[in-house]
mmCIF file of C-alpha atoms in Angstrom:
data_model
loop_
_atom_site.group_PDB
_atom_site.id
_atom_site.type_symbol
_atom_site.label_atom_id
_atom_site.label_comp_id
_atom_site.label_asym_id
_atom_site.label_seq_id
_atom_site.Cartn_x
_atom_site.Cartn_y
_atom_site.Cartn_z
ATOM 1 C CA UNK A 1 -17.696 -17.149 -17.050
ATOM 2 C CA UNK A 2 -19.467 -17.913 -20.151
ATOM 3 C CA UNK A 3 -18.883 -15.741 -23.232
ATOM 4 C CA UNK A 4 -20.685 -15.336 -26.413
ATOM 5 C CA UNK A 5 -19.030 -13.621 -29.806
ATOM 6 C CA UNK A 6 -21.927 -13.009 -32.283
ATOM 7 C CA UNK A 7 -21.656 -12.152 -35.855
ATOM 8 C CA UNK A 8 -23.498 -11.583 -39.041
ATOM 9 C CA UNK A 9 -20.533 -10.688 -41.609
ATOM 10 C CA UNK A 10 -18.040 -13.153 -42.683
ATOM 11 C CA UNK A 11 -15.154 -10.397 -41.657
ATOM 12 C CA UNK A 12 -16.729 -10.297 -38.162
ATOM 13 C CA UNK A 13 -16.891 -14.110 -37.816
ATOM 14 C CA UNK A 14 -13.313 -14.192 -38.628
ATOM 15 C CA UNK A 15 -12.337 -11.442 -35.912
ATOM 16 C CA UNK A 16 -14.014 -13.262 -33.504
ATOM 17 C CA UNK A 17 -12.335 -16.608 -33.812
ATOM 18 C CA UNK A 18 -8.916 -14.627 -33.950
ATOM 19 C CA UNK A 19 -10.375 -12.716 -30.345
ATOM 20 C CA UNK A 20 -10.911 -16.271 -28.732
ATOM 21 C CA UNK A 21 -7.720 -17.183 -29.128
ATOM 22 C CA UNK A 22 -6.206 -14.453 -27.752
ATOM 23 C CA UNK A 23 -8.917 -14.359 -24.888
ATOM 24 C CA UNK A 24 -8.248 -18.310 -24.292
ATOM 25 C CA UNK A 25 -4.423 -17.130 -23.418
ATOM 26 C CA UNK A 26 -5.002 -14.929 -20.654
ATOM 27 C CA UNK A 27 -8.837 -16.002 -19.932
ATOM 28 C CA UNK A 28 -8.348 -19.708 -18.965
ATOM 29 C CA UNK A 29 -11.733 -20.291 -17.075
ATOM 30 C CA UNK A 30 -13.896 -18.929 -19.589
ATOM 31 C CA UNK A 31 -15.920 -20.769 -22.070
ATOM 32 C CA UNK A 32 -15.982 -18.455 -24.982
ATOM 33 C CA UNK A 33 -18.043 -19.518 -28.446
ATOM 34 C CA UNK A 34 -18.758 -17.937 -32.000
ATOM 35 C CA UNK A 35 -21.656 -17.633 -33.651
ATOM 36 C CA UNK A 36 -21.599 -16.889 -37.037
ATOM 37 C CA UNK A 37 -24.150 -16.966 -40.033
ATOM 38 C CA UNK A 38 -23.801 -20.396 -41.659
ATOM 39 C CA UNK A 39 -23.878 -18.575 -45.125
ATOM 40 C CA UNK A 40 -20.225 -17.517 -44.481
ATOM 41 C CA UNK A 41 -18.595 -20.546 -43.789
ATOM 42 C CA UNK A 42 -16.269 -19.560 -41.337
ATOM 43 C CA UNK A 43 -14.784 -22.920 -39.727
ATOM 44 C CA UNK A 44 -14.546 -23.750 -36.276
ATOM 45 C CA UNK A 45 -17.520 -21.453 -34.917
ATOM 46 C CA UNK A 46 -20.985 -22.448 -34.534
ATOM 47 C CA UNK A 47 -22.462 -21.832 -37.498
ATOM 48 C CA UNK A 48 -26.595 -20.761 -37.345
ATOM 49 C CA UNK A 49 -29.246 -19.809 -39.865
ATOM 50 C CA UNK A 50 -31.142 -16.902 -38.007
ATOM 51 C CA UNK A 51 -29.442 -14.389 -35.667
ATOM 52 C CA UNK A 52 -32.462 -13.322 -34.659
ATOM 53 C CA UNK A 53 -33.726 -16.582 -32.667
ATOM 54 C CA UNK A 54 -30.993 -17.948 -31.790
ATOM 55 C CA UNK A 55 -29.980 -15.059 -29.894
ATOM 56 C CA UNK A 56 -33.618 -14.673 -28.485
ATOM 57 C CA UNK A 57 -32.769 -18.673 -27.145
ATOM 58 C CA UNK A 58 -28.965 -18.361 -25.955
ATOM 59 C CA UNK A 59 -29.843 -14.767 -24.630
ATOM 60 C CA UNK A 60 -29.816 -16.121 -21.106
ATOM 61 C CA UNK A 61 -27.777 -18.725 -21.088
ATOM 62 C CA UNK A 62 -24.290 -16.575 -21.069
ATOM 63 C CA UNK A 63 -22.746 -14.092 -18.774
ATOM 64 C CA UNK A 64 -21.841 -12.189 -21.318
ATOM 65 C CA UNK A 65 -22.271 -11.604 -24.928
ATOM 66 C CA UNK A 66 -20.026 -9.515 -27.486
ATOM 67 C CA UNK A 67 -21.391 -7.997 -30.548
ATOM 68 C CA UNK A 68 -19.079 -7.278 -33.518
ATOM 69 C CA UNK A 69 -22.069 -5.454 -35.225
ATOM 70 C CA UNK A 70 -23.191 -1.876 -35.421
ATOM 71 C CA UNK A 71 -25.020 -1.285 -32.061
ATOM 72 C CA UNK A 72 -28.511 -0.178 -34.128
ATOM 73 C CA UNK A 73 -28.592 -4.083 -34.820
ATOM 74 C CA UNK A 74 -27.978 -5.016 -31.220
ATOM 75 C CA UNK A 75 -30.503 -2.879 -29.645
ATOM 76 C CA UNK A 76 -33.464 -3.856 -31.566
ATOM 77 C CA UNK A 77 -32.562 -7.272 -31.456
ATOM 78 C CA UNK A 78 -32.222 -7.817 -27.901
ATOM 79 C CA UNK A 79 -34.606 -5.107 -26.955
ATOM 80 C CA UNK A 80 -37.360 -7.650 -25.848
ATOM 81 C CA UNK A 81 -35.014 -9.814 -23.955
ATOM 82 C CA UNK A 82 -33.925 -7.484 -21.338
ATOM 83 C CA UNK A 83 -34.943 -7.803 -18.115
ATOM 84 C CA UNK A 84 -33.598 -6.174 -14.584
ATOM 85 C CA UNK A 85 -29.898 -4.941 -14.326
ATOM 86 C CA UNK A 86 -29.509 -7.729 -11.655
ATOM 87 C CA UNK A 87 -30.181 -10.098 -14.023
ATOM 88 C CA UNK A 88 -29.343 -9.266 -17.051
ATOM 89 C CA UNK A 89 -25.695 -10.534 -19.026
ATOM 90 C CA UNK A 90 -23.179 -8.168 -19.296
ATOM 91 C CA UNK A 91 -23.596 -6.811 -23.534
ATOM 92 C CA UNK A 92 -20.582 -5.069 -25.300
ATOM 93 C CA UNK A 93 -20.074 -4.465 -28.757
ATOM 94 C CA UNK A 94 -17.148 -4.505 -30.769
ATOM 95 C CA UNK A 95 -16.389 -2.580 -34.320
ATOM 96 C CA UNK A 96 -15.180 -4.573 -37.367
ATOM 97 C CA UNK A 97 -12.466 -2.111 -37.774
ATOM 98 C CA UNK A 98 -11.087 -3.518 -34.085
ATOM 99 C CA UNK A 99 -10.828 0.113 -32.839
ATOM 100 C CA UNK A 100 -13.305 0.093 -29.983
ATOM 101 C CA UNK A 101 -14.941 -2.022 -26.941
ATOM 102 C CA UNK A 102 -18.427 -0.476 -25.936
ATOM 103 C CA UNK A 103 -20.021 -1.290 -22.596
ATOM 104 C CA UNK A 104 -24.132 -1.293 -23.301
ATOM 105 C CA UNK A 105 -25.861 -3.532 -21.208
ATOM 106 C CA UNK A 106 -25.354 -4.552 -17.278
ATOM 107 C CA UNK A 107 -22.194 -2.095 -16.850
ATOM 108 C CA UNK A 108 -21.845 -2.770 -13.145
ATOM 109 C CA UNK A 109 -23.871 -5.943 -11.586
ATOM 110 C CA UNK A 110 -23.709 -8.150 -15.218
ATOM 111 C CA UNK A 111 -20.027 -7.183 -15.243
ATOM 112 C CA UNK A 112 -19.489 -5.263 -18.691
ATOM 113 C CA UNK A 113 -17.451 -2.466 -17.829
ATOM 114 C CA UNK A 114 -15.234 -4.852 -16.275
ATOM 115 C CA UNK A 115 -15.238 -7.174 -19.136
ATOM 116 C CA UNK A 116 -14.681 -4.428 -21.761
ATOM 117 C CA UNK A 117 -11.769 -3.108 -19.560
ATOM 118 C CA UNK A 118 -10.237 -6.471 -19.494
ATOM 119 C CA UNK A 119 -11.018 -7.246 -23.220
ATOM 120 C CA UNK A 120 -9.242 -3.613 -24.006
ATOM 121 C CA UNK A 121 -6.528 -4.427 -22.534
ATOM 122 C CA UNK A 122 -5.770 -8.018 -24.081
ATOM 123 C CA UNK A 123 -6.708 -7.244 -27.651
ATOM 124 C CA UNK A 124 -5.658 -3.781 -27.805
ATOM 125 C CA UNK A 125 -8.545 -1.937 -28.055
ATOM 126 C CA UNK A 126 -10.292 1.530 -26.693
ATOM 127 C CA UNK A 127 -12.873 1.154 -23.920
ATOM 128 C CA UNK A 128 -16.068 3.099 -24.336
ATOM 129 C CA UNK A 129 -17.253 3.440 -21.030
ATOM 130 C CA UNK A 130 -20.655 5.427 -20.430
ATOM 131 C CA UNK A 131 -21.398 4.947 -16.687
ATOM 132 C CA UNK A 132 -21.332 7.703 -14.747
ATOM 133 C CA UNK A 133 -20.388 6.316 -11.801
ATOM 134 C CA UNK A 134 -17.738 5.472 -13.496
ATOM 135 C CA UNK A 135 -16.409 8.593 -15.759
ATOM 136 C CA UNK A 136 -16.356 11.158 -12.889
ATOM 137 C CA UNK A 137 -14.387 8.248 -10.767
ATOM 138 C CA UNK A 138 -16.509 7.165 -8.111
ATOM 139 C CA UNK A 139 -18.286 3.799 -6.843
ATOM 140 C CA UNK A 140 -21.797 2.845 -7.820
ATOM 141 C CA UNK A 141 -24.304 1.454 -5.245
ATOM 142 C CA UNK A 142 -25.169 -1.313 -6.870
ATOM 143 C CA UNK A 143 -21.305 -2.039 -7.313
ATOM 144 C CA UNK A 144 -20.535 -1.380 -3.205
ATOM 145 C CA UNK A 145 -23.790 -3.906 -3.049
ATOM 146 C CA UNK A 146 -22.008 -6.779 -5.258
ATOM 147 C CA UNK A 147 -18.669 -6.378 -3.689
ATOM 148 C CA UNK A 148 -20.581 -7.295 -0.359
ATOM 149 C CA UNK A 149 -22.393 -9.456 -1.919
ATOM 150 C CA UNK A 150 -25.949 -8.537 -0.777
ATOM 151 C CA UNK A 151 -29.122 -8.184 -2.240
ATOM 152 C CA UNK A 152 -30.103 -4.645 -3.698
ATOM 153 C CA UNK A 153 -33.682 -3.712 -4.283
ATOM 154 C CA UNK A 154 -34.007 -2.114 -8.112
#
């Protein structure tokens, strides 16, 4: 699976890189990179001018992509890029004060609830899980469909 981290504060950037590592211990077949604004400096992340395009260019090219931002920022920026829940990456955000993982975007098919459960549970966070499939504890259809891996119609 192919992560994304995006930031646009130099505290962010650095909670990121310290998430990777821990993810790279107990996630060893991911690719995982940072993005950070090159204003900040922050070493050993991929450093870009403008959040705004090169998240409209890397939008598809990732699995999944992980927001340490307020969600307000997240929404209008990838507003435009989404597509179908069958296609779409799996979108979570994160809060600089490393309290809370939010599933937002492609809960069941693009994997997100899944992801923030697993990311909860390495770097000690809460999972914010709005599904309700999954809050009142039962299976979705599209998730019965992906377990059998066949084709739903949306």
């Amino acid at each position: 699976m192919k992560l994304a981290f995006w930031t646009v504060t130099k505290g962010a950037g650095n909670i990121a890189k310290e998430f990777k590592e821990k993810l790279k211990e107990h996630l060893k077949d991911y690719d995982i990179d940072v993005f950070t604004l090159r204003k900040y400096d922050v070493e050993n992340t991929i450093q870009i001018e403008d959040f705004t395009t090169n998240i409209n260019e890397k939008f598809s090219q990732y699995d999944g992509h992980i927001f340490i931002m307020a969600s307000g920022i997240v929404i209008r920026k990838i507003a435009s890029l989404i597509g179908t829940k069958d296609k779409d990456p799996a979108v979570l955000l994160i809060d600089e004060g490393k309290h809370f993982v939010i599933s937002l975007l492609s809960g069941h098919l693009g994997g997100a609830n899944e992801l923030a459960y697993s990311l909860a549970n390495i770097l000690k966070l809460v999972p914010v899980i709005t599904t309700s499939s999954d809050v009142t504890g039962k299976i979705a259809v599209d998730t019965i469909s992906q377990k059998l891996m066949q084709s739903l119609k949306i």
